[in-house]
Amino acid sequence: MKMDYSKYRFTAVVDWIDLEVHTINRHPAWRIHEASAGAFSYVTGLDPATGVNIMQSGAQRENTPTSRFLVRVQNPPRFAAMTEALSSIEDRDPEAAVTVRSIEVSLDAYRRPGTTDEQLAEMAGYMLRGVNRPEGAYEAPRFFDWRGLTEQRHGRQAVESAILRGRTAMYGNADDPYIVRGYLKNYDTFKNDNGTAERRDITDLLQHRARVEVRLQGTHCPVATLNDLRNFQFQSLGKFFKFREPTNASEGVLAIVVAKMPSFGNTINGAGEAIPASRNRGRSRKSRPHTKASALNERARDQLRKLSCRWIFNKDICDKNSGADATVGDRRPPPRRRQPDTRITQ
């Protein structure tokens, strides 16, 4: 299965990060949310002793002050955005303690001019069927909608059709420590004043993208403290963004069999270690038969490296093309330009 990568523009982003905050003083969750001025997409008050949502503890209500919170920072472009978001809490409680609970990172394939919805769904299906899967997850992706209905889809056409209809696919369960999701992102979700979610279509077609996202939480979260997060190397997550595709030898009757395979990716655990898929002459085989590594792997690695650069250094050069989008395997940096002898004073 050969993909035309020239029809897409790739990037890796941090979708969101969940933090657990312990304060010295007690506050109602709504006050923490209000003081953040939109820096937190939501704030949940937790029972100080058990860590359970304060609304589910029975004895307490939404307005009950607490000293333990779960806060989410949505789409932080760099680490500085995390410290800015937390500044509203530090102003109230300078000795607040913060730990990282979960992180979600996405690989996006944006459409270029001339790319159709069908081609975007093709890329979403390609990534979804080829990506590494969590241990214990079904081989076929489970699709669900906003009503909570789920169904499994087998084969390329069935997967792409579900994606075009706005379905989201998942490997794993929502509370698992390692989850993979894939879908066509042509909308954003906002919270209304009454707290309900509202789905709004993205009108700029060039902002539509095929997305596969990896969520690591609890015991599988790769960072624990803000210091860990400050210099985190996102390319270390490359094992979760590896893809496989059918081999060129998959022709004839074999091609029909391969086309109906639920997925092609390897099964890995939360540490990124591959789980044997089969045995061949007494030896374990970690990759699935009739599959090979995808050229998308190099693009994913390149974009994760750029994400690390943006996250730590905040330099525009991090997003300049390193060559991987144009030529697979070309890791050479862009040529350095000689700077004029001009002194800039501020």
Short mmCIF file of N, CA and C in Angstrom, two decimals, residues 4-163:
data_model
loop_
_atom_site.label_atom_id
_atom_site.label_comp_id
_atom_site.label_asym_id
_atom_site.label_seq_id
_atom_site.Cartn_x
_atom_site.Cartn_y
_atom_site.Cartn_z
N ASP A 4 0.74 8.59 -1.01
CA ASP A 4 1.31 9.80 -1.59
C ASP A 4 1.40 10.86 -0.49
N TYR A 5 2.55 10.95 0.16
CA TYR A 5 2.70 11.84 1.30
C TYR A 5 2.71 13.31 0.90
N SER A 6 2.90 13.60 -0.38
CA SER A 6 2.94 15.00 -0.81
C SER A 6 1.58 15.69 -0.65
N LYS A 7 0.54 14.94 -0.44
CA LYS A 7 -0.80 15.52 -0.27
C LYS A 7 -1.06 15.99 1.16
N TYR A 8 -0.09 15.78 2.06
CA TYR A 8 -0.32 16.06 3.48
C TYR A 8 0.85 16.85 4.08
N ARG A 9 0.55 17.59 5.11
CA ARG A 9 1.55 18.32 5.89
C ARG A 9 1.51 17.77 7.31
N PHE A 10 2.62 17.25 7.79
CA PHE A 10 2.65 16.55 9.07
C PHE A 10 3.16 17.44 10.20
N THR A 11 2.63 17.22 11.38
CA THR A 11 3.12 17.89 12.58
C THR A 11 2.72 17.07 13.80
N ALA A 12 3.50 17.21 14.87
CA ALA A 12 3.18 16.57 16.15
C ALA A 12 2.91 17.65 17.18
N VAL A 13 1.90 17.44 17.99
CA VAL A 13 1.50 18.45 18.99
C VAL A 13 1.18 17.76 20.31
N VAL A 14 1.25 18.54 21.38
CA VAL A 14 0.74 18.10 22.68
C VAL A 14 -0.73 18.47 22.72
N ASP A 15 -1.59 17.47 22.78
CA ASP A 15 -3.03 17.73 22.79
C ASP A 15 -3.46 18.30 24.13
N TRP A 16 -3.06 17.67 25.21
CA TRP A 16 -3.33 18.20 26.55
C TRP A 16 -2.46 17.50 27.58
N ILE A 17 -2.36 18.13 28.75
CA ILE A 17 -1.64 17.56 29.89
C ILE A 17 -2.50 17.75 31.14
N ASP A 18 -2.70 16.68 31.89
CA ASP A 18 -3.44 16.74 33.15
C ASP A 18 -2.46 16.81 34.31
N LEU A 19 -2.72 17.75 35.22
CA LEU A 19 -1.88 17.94 36.40
C LEU A 19 -2.71 17.76 37.66
N GLU A 20 -2.09 17.18 38.68
CA GLU A 20 -2.72 17.13 39.99
C GLU A 20 -2.06 18.17 40.87
N VAL A 21 -2.87 19.04 41.46
CA VAL A 21 -2.36 20.16 42.25
C VAL A 21 -2.81 20.00 43.70
N HIS A 22 -1.86 20.09 44.61
CA HIS A 22 -2.15 20.07 46.05
C HIS A 22 -1.83 21.46 46.61
N THR A 23 -2.82 22.10 47.18
CA THR A 23 -2.64 23.44 47.74
C THR A 23 -2.62 23.39 49.27
N ILE A 24 -2.02 24.42 49.86
CA ILE A 24 -2.02 24.51 51.32
C ILE A 24 -3.39 24.97 51.81
N ASN A 25 -3.92 25.97 51.13
CA ASN A 25 -5.24 26.49 51.47
C ASN A 25 -6.32 25.76 50.68
N ARG A 26 -7.53 25.81 51.16
CA ARG A 26 -8.66 25.15 50.49
C ARG A 26 -9.42 26.16 49.63
N HIS A 27 -9.83 25.71 48.43
CA HIS A 27 -10.55 26.57 47.50
C HIS A 27 -11.64 25.74 46.82
N PRO A 28 -12.74 26.36 46.40
CA PRO A 28 -13.69 25.66 45.52
C PRO A 28 -13.10 25.57 44.12
N ALA A 29 -13.40 24.50 43.42
CA ALA A 29 -12.81 24.27 42.10
C ALA A 29 -13.16 25.39 41.12
N TRP A 30 -14.38 25.93 41.20
CA TRP A 30 -14.79 26.95 40.25
C TRP A 30 -13.93 28.21 40.39
N ARG A 31 -13.45 28.47 41.61
CA ARG A 31 -12.63 29.66 41.81
C ARG A 31 -11.25 29.50 41.16
N ILE A 32 -10.70 28.30 41.25
CA ILE A 32 -9.43 28.02 40.58
C ILE A 32 -9.59 28.15 39.07
N HIS A 33 -10.71 27.64 38.56
CA HIS A 33 -10.97 27.72 37.13
C HIS A 33 -11.15 29.17 36.69
N GLU A 34 -11.90 29.91 37.44
CA GLU A 34 -12.17 31.31 37.11
C GLU A 34 -10.89 32.14 37.14
N ALA A 35 -10.05 31.90 38.12
CA ALA A 35 -8.81 32.66 38.26
C ALA A 35 -7.82 32.36 37.13
N SER A 36 -7.94 31.19 36.51
CA SER A 36 -7.01 30.83 35.43
C SER A 36 -7.28 31.60 34.14
N ALA A 37 -8.46 32.25 34.06
CA ALA A 37 -8.82 33.06 32.88
C ALA A 37 -8.71 32.25 31.59
N GLY A 38 -9.16 30.99 31.64
CA GLY A 38 -9.18 30.16 30.45
C GLY A 38 -7.93 29.33 30.24
N ALA A 39 -6.91 29.48 31.10
CA ALA A 39 -5.68 28.70 30.94
C ALA A 39 -5.92 27.21 31.19
N PHE A 40 -6.89 26.89 32.06
CA PHE A 40 -7.27 25.50 32.31
C PHE A 40 -8.57 25.22 31.57
N SER A 41 -8.58 24.16 30.76
CA SER A 41 -9.82 23.82 30.06
C SER A 41 -10.86 23.28 31.04
N TYR A 42 -10.42 22.66 32.12
CA TYR A 42 -11.34 22.31 33.20
C TYR A 42 -10.56 22.12 34.50
N VAL A 43 -11.26 22.25 35.60
CA VAL A 43 -10.70 22.02 36.93
C VAL A 43 -11.68 21.13 37.69
N THR A 44 -11.20 20.03 38.22
CA THR A 44 -12.03 19.11 39.00
C THR A 44 -11.53 19.07 40.43
N GLY A 45 -12.41 19.33 41.38
CA GLY A 45 -12.04 19.21 42.79
C GLY A 45 -11.99 17.75 43.19
N LEU A 46 -10.95 17.36 43.92
CA LEU A 46 -10.78 15.98 44.35
C LEU A 46 -10.85 15.89 45.87
N ASP A 47 -11.31 14.74 46.35
CA ASP A 47 -11.30 14.50 47.78
C ASP A 47 -9.85 14.46 48.26
N PRO A 48 -9.47 15.26 49.25
CA PRO A 48 -8.07 15.31 49.68
C PRO A 48 -7.50 13.97 50.12
N ALA A 49 -8.34 13.11 50.66
CA ALA A 49 -7.86 11.84 51.20
C ALA A 49 -7.80 10.75 50.14
N THR A 50 -8.84 10.66 49.30
CA THR A 50 -8.95 9.54 48.36
C THR A 50 -8.58 9.90 46.93
N GLY A 51 -8.63 11.18 46.56
CA GLY A 51 -8.37 11.58 45.19
C GLY A 51 -9.54 11.37 44.26
N VAL A 52 -10.70 10.99 44.79
CA VAL A 52 -11.91 10.79 43.99
C VAL A 52 -12.54 12.14 43.68
N ASN A 53 -13.16 12.24 42.52
CA ASN A 53 -13.89 13.45 42.16
C ASN A 53 -14.81 13.86 43.31
N ILE A 54 -14.70 15.10 43.72
CA ILE A 54 -15.44 15.57 44.89
C ILE A 54 -16.95 15.44 44.71
N MET A 55 -17.40 15.48 43.44
CA MET A 55 -18.83 15.34 43.17
C MET A 55 -19.30 13.90 43.35
N GLN A 56 -18.37 12.94 43.31
CA GLN A 56 -18.72 11.54 43.43
C GLN A 56 -18.48 10.99 44.83
N SER A 57 -17.97 11.84 45.72
CA SER A 57 -17.64 11.36 47.07
C SER A 57 -18.87 11.23 47.96
N GLY A 58 -20.00 11.85 47.56
CA GLY A 58 -21.23 11.69 48.32
C GLY A 58 -21.43 12.75 49.38
N ALA A 59 -20.44 12.98 50.20
CA ALA A 59 -20.61 13.90 51.32
C ALA A 59 -20.31 15.35 50.95
N GLN A 60 -19.73 15.57 49.75
CA GLN A 60 -19.34 16.92 49.39
C GLN A 60 -20.03 17.35 48.10
N ARG A 61 -20.06 18.66 47.89
CA ARG A 61 -20.73 19.22 46.72
C ARG A 61 -19.74 20.00 45.87
N GLU A 62 -20.23 20.49 44.74
CA GLU A 62 -19.36 21.17 43.78
C GLU A 62 -18.67 22.38 44.39
N ASN A 63 -19.37 23.12 45.23
CA ASN A 63 -18.81 24.35 45.81
C ASN A 63 -18.00 24.11 47.08
N THR A 64 -17.87 22.86 47.48
CA THR A 64 -17.12 22.56 48.70
C THR A 64 -15.63 22.83 48.47
N PRO A 65 -15.00 23.65 49.31
CA PRO A 65 -13.56 23.90 49.15
C PRO A 65 -12.75 22.63 49.37
N THR A 66 -11.66 22.51 48.65
CA THR A 66 -10.77 21.36 48.79
C THR A 66 -9.34 21.83 48.55
N SER A 67 -8.40 20.97 48.82
CA SER A 67 -6.99 21.31 48.61
C SER A 67 -6.33 20.41 47.58
N ARG A 68 -7.14 19.69 46.83
CA ARG A 68 -6.61 18.76 45.82
C ARG A 68 -7.43 18.91 44.55
N PHE A 69 -6.75 19.10 43.41
CA PHE A 69 -7.45 19.39 42.15
C PHE A 69 -6.80 18.63 40.99
N LEU A 70 -7.62 18.35 39.99
CA LEU A 70 -7.13 17.86 38.71
C LEU A 70 -7.40 18.96 37.69
N VAL A 71 -6.35 19.47 37.05
CA VAL A 71 -6.51 20.55 36.08
C VAL A 71 -5.94 20.09 34.74
N ARG A 72 -6.54 20.59 33.67
CA ARG A 72 -6.07 20.24 32.32
C ARG A 72 -5.63 21.50 31.58
N VAL A 73 -4.44 21.42 30.99
CA VAL A 73 -3.93 22.47 30.12
C VAL A 73 -4.04 21.96 28.69
N GLN A 74 -4.86 22.62 27.88
CA GLN A 74 -5.16 22.17 26.53
C GLN A 74 -4.21 22.81 25.53
N ASN A 75 -3.66 21.98 24.64
CA ASN A 75 -2.82 22.44 23.52
C ASN A 75 -1.68 23.36 23.95
N PRO A 76 -0.89 23.01 24.95
CA PRO A 76 0.24 23.88 25.30
C PRO A 76 1.31 23.80 24.21
N PRO A 77 1.67 24.92 23.56
CA PRO A 77 2.64 24.86 22.47
C PRO A 77 4.07 24.67 22.96
N ARG A 78 4.34 25.05 24.21
CA ARG A 78 5.68 24.95 24.78
C ARG A 78 5.57 24.88 26.30
N PHE A 79 6.67 24.54 26.95
CA PHE A 79 6.62 24.38 28.40
C PHE A 79 6.25 25.69 29.10
N ALA A 80 6.65 26.81 28.53
CA ALA A 80 6.33 28.10 29.14
C ALA A 80 4.84 28.27 29.35
N ALA A 81 4.02 27.66 28.48
CA ALA A 81 2.57 27.75 28.62
C ALA A 81 2.10 27.05 29.89
N MET A 82 2.83 26.03 30.32
CA MET A 82 2.46 25.33 31.55
C MET A 82 2.68 26.22 32.77
N THR A 83 3.82 26.88 32.82
CA THR A 83 4.11 27.74 33.97
C THR A 83 3.18 28.95 33.99
N GLU A 84 2.83 29.45 32.79
CA GLU A 84 1.89 30.57 32.73
C GLU A 84 0.52 30.14 33.26
N ALA A 85 0.09 28.94 32.89
CA ALA A 85 -1.22 28.45 33.34
C ALA A 85 -1.24 28.27 34.86
N LEU A 86 -0.13 27.81 35.42
CA LEU A 86 -0.08 27.54 36.86
C LEU A 86 0.15 28.80 37.69
N SER A 87 0.48 29.91 37.04
CA SER A 87 0.79 31.13 37.79
C SER A 87 -0.40 31.61 38.62
N SER A 88 -1.62 31.38 38.11
CA SER A 88 -2.80 31.83 38.86
C SER A 88 -2.96 31.07 40.17
N ILE A 89 -2.52 29.81 40.20
CA ILE A 89 -2.57 29.04 41.44
C ILE A 89 -1.44 29.46 42.37
N GLU A 90 -0.25 29.67 41.81
CA GLU A 90 0.89 30.06 42.64
C GLU A 90 0.67 31.43 43.28
N ASP A 91 -0.06 32.31 42.59
CA ASP A 91 -0.36 33.62 43.18
C ASP A 91 -1.20 33.46 44.45
N ARG A 92 -2.11 32.49 44.44
CA ARG A 92 -2.97 32.26 45.60
C ARG A 92 -2.28 31.40 46.65
N ASP A 93 -1.47 30.46 46.16
CA ASP A 93 -0.89 29.46 47.05
C ASP A 93 0.53 29.16 46.59
N PRO A 94 1.52 29.97 46.98
CA PRO A 94 2.89 29.83 46.45
C PRO A 94 3.53 28.47 46.70
N GLU A 95 3.07 27.74 47.70
CA GLU A 95 3.68 26.46 48.03
C GLU A 95 2.89 25.28 47.48
N ALA A 96 2.05 25.52 46.49
CA ALA A 96 1.27 24.44 45.89
C ALA A 96 2.21 23.41 45.24
N ALA A 97 1.88 22.13 45.38
CA ALA A 97 2.68 21.04 44.80
C ALA A 97 1.97 20.51 43.56
N VAL A 98 2.74 20.27 42.50
CA VAL A 98 2.16 19.85 41.22
C VAL A 98 2.81 18.56 40.76
N THR A 99 2.01 17.60 40.33
CA THR A 99 2.50 16.38 39.70
C THR A 99 1.77 16.19 38.38
N VAL A 100 2.42 15.50 37.45
CA VAL A 100 1.84 15.24 36.13
C VAL A 100 1.10 13.91 36.18
N ARG A 101 -0.16 13.92 35.78
CA ARG A 101 -0.99 12.71 35.83
C ARG A 101 -1.07 12.01 34.48
N SER A 102 -1.21 12.77 33.40
CA SER A 102 -1.36 12.15 32.08
C SER A 102 -1.01 13.14 31.00
N ILE A 103 -0.69 12.60 29.82
CA ILE A 103 -0.32 13.43 28.68
C ILE A 103 -0.85 12.77 27.41
N GLU A 104 -1.30 13.59 26.48
CA GLU A 104 -1.78 13.09 25.19
C GLU A 104 -1.05 13.83 24.09
N VAL A 105 -0.39 13.08 23.20
CA VAL A 105 0.38 13.63 22.09
C VAL A 105 -0.22 13.12 20.79
N SER A 106 -0.32 14.00 19.79
CA SER A 106 -0.97 13.64 18.53
C SER A 106 -0.03 13.84 17.35
N LEU A 107 -0.17 12.97 16.35
CA LEU A 107 0.47 13.15 15.05
C LEU A 107 -0.63 13.52 14.07
N ASP A 108 -0.50 14.69 13.45
CA ASP A 108 -1.53 15.20 12.54
C ASP A 108 -1.01 15.22 11.11
N ALA A 109 -1.89 14.86 10.18
CA ALA A 109 -1.62 14.97 8.75
C ALA A 109 -2.62 15.96 8.17
N TYR A 110 -2.20 17.22 8.01
CA TYR A 110 -3.07 18.26 7.48
C TYR A 110 -3.23 18.10 5.97
N ARG A 111 -4.36 18.51 5.48
CA ARG A 111 -4.58 18.48 4.04
C ARG A 111 -3.84 19.63 3.39
N ARG A 112 -3.35 19.42 2.19
CA ARG A 112 -2.78 20.48 1.37
C ARG A 112 -3.82 20.90 0.33
N PRO A 113 -3.64 22.04 -0.33
CA PRO A 113 -4.59 22.44 -1.38
C PRO A 113 -4.76 21.33 -2.41
N GLY A 114 -6.00 20.97 -2.70
CA GLY A 114 -6.28 19.91 -3.66
C GLY A 114 -6.53 18.55 -3.04
N THR A 115 -6.21 18.39 -1.76
CA THR A 115 -6.46 17.12 -1.08
C THR A 115 -7.94 17.01 -0.74
N THR A 116 -8.55 15.89 -1.07
CA THR A 116 -9.99 15.70 -0.87
C THR A 116 -10.27 15.11 0.52
N ASP A 117 -11.55 15.15 0.91
CA ASP A 117 -11.96 14.54 2.17
C ASP A 117 -11.67 13.04 2.16
N GLU A 118 -11.89 12.42 1.01
CA GLU A 118 -11.65 10.98 0.90
C GLU A 118 -10.17 10.65 1.11
N GLN A 119 -9.29 11.50 0.57
CA GLN A 119 -7.85 11.26 0.75
C GLN A 119 -7.43 11.50 2.20
N LEU A 120 -8.09 12.44 2.85
CA LEU A 120 -7.79 12.68 4.27
C LEU A 120 -8.26 11.49 5.11
N ALA A 121 -9.42 10.95 4.78
CA ALA A 121 -9.92 9.76 5.48
C ALA A 121 -9.03 8.55 5.19
N GLU A 122 -8.48 8.49 3.97
CA GLU A 122 -7.57 7.40 3.63
C GLU A 122 -6.33 7.44 4.52
N MET A 123 -5.78 8.65 4.74
CA MET A 123 -4.61 8.76 5.61
C MET A 123 -4.96 8.43 7.05
N ALA A 124 -6.14 8.88 7.51
CA ALA A 124 -6.56 8.57 8.88
C ALA A 124 -6.69 7.06 9.07
N GLY A 125 -7.29 6.39 8.08
CA GLY A 125 -7.43 4.94 8.16
C GLY A 125 -6.09 4.23 8.08
N TYR A 126 -5.19 4.76 7.24
CA TYR A 126 -3.85 4.18 7.10
C TYR A 126 -3.10 4.25 8.43
N MET A 127 -3.15 5.41 9.08
CA MET A 127 -2.47 5.57 10.36
C MET A 127 -3.11 4.69 11.42
N LEU A 128 -4.43 4.64 11.43
CA LEU A 128 -5.15 3.90 12.46
C LEU A 128 -4.89 2.40 12.36
N ARG A 129 -4.91 1.85 11.16
CA ARG A 129 -4.71 0.42 11.00
C ARG A 129 -3.24 0.03 11.13
N GLY A 130 -2.33 0.99 10.90
CA GLY A 130 -0.91 0.66 10.92
C GLY A 130 -0.20 0.94 12.22
N VAL A 131 -0.80 1.74 13.11
CA VAL A 131 -0.10 2.16 14.32
C VAL A 131 0.03 1.01 15.32
N ASN A 132 1.06 1.07 16.16
CA ASN A 132 1.19 0.09 17.24
C ASN A 132 -0.02 0.15 18.17
N ARG A 133 -0.43 -1.02 18.67
CA ARG A 133 -1.61 -1.10 19.52
C ARG A 133 -1.23 -1.48 20.94
N PRO A 134 -2.03 -1.03 21.93
CA PRO A 134 -1.76 -1.42 23.32
C PRO A 134 -2.00 -2.91 23.53
N GLU A 135 -1.24 -3.49 24.41
CA GLU A 135 -1.42 -4.88 24.78
C GLU A 135 -2.82 -5.08 25.36
N GLY A 136 -3.52 -6.09 24.89
CA GLY A 136 -4.86 -6.38 25.38
C GLY A 136 -5.98 -5.75 24.58
N ALA A 137 -5.65 -4.82 23.66
CA ALA A 137 -6.68 -4.18 22.84
C ALA A 137 -7.10 -5.09 21.70
N TYR A 138 -8.33 -4.92 21.22
CA TYR A 138 -8.80 -5.66 20.06
C TYR A 138 -7.95 -5.33 18.84
N GLU A 139 -7.80 -6.31 17.92
CA GLU A 139 -7.05 -6.04 16.70
C GLU A 139 -7.78 -5.05 15.81
N ALA A 140 -9.09 -5.12 15.78
CA ALA A 140 -9.87 -4.19 14.97
C ALA A 140 -10.20 -2.96 15.81
N PRO A 141 -10.07 -1.77 15.22
CA PRO A 141 -10.40 -0.56 15.98
C PRO A 141 -11.89 -0.51 16.33
N ARG A 142 -12.20 -0.03 17.53
CA ARG A 142 -13.58 0.15 17.96
C ARG A 142 -13.98 1.60 17.70
N PHE A 143 -15.03 1.79 16.92
CA PHE A 143 -15.52 3.13 16.60
C PHE A 143 -16.67 3.49 17.54
N PHE A 144 -16.71 4.74 17.94
CA PHE A 144 -17.80 5.20 18.79
C PHE A 144 -18.21 6.60 18.38
N ASP A 145 -19.41 6.99 18.78
CA ASP A 145 -19.91 8.33 18.49
C ASP A 145 -20.25 9.02 19.81
N TRP A 146 -20.82 10.22 19.69
CA TRP A 146 -21.11 11.02 20.88
C TRP A 146 -22.21 10.39 21.74
N ARG A 147 -22.97 9.47 21.17
CA ARG A 147 -24.02 8.81 21.95
C ARG A 147 -23.48 7.62 22.74
N GLY A 148 -22.21 7.30 22.53
CA GLY A 148 -21.60 6.19 23.26
C GLY A 148 -21.74 4.86 22.55
N LEU A 149 -22.29 4.84 21.34
CA LEU A 149 -22.44 3.59 20.59
C LEU A 149 -21.08 3.16 20.04
N THR A 150 -20.76 1.90 20.14
CA THR A 150 -19.49 1.39 19.65
C THR A 150 -19.71 0.25 18.68
N GLU A 151 -18.77 0.10 17.76
CA GLU A 151 -18.80 -1.00 16.80
C GLU A 151 -17.40 -1.22 16.27
N GLN A 152 -17.08 -2.47 15.93
CA GLN A 152 -15.79 -2.78 15.33
C GLN A 152 -15.91 -2.73 13.82
N ARG A 153 -14.83 -2.28 13.17
CA ARG A 153 -14.80 -2.19 11.71
C ARG A 153 -13.58 -2.96 11.21
N HIS A 154 -13.80 -3.82 10.21
CA HIS A 154 -12.73 -4.62 9.63
C HIS A 154 -12.52 -4.20 8.18
N GLY A 155 -11.27 -4.06 7.78
CA GLY A 155 -10.96 -3.76 6.39
C GLY A 155 -10.87 -2.28 6.09
N ARG A 156 -10.15 -1.96 5.02
CA ARG A 156 -9.86 -0.57 4.67
C ARG A 156 -11.12 0.23 4.39
N GLN A 157 -12.00 -0.27 3.54
CA GLN A 157 -13.19 0.49 3.15
C GLN A 157 -14.10 0.77 4.33
N ALA A 158 -14.30 -0.23 5.18
CA ALA A 158 -15.18 -0.05 6.34
C ALA A 158 -14.61 0.99 7.31
N VAL A 159 -13.29 0.97 7.50
CA VAL A 159 -12.65 1.92 8.41
C VAL A 159 -12.75 3.33 7.86
N GLU A 160 -12.44 3.51 6.57
CA GLU A 160 -12.47 4.85 5.98
C GLU A 160 -13.89 5.40 5.93
N SER A 161 -14.87 4.54 5.70
CA SER A 161 -16.26 4.97 5.67
C SER A 161 -16.69 5.49 7.04
N ALA A 162 -16.31 4.77 8.10
CA ALA A 162 -16.66 5.21 9.45
C ALA A 162 -15.99 6.54 9.80
N ILE A 163 -14.75 6.71 9.36
CA ILE A 163 -14.02 7.96 9.62
C ILE A 163 -14.69 9.12 8.91
#
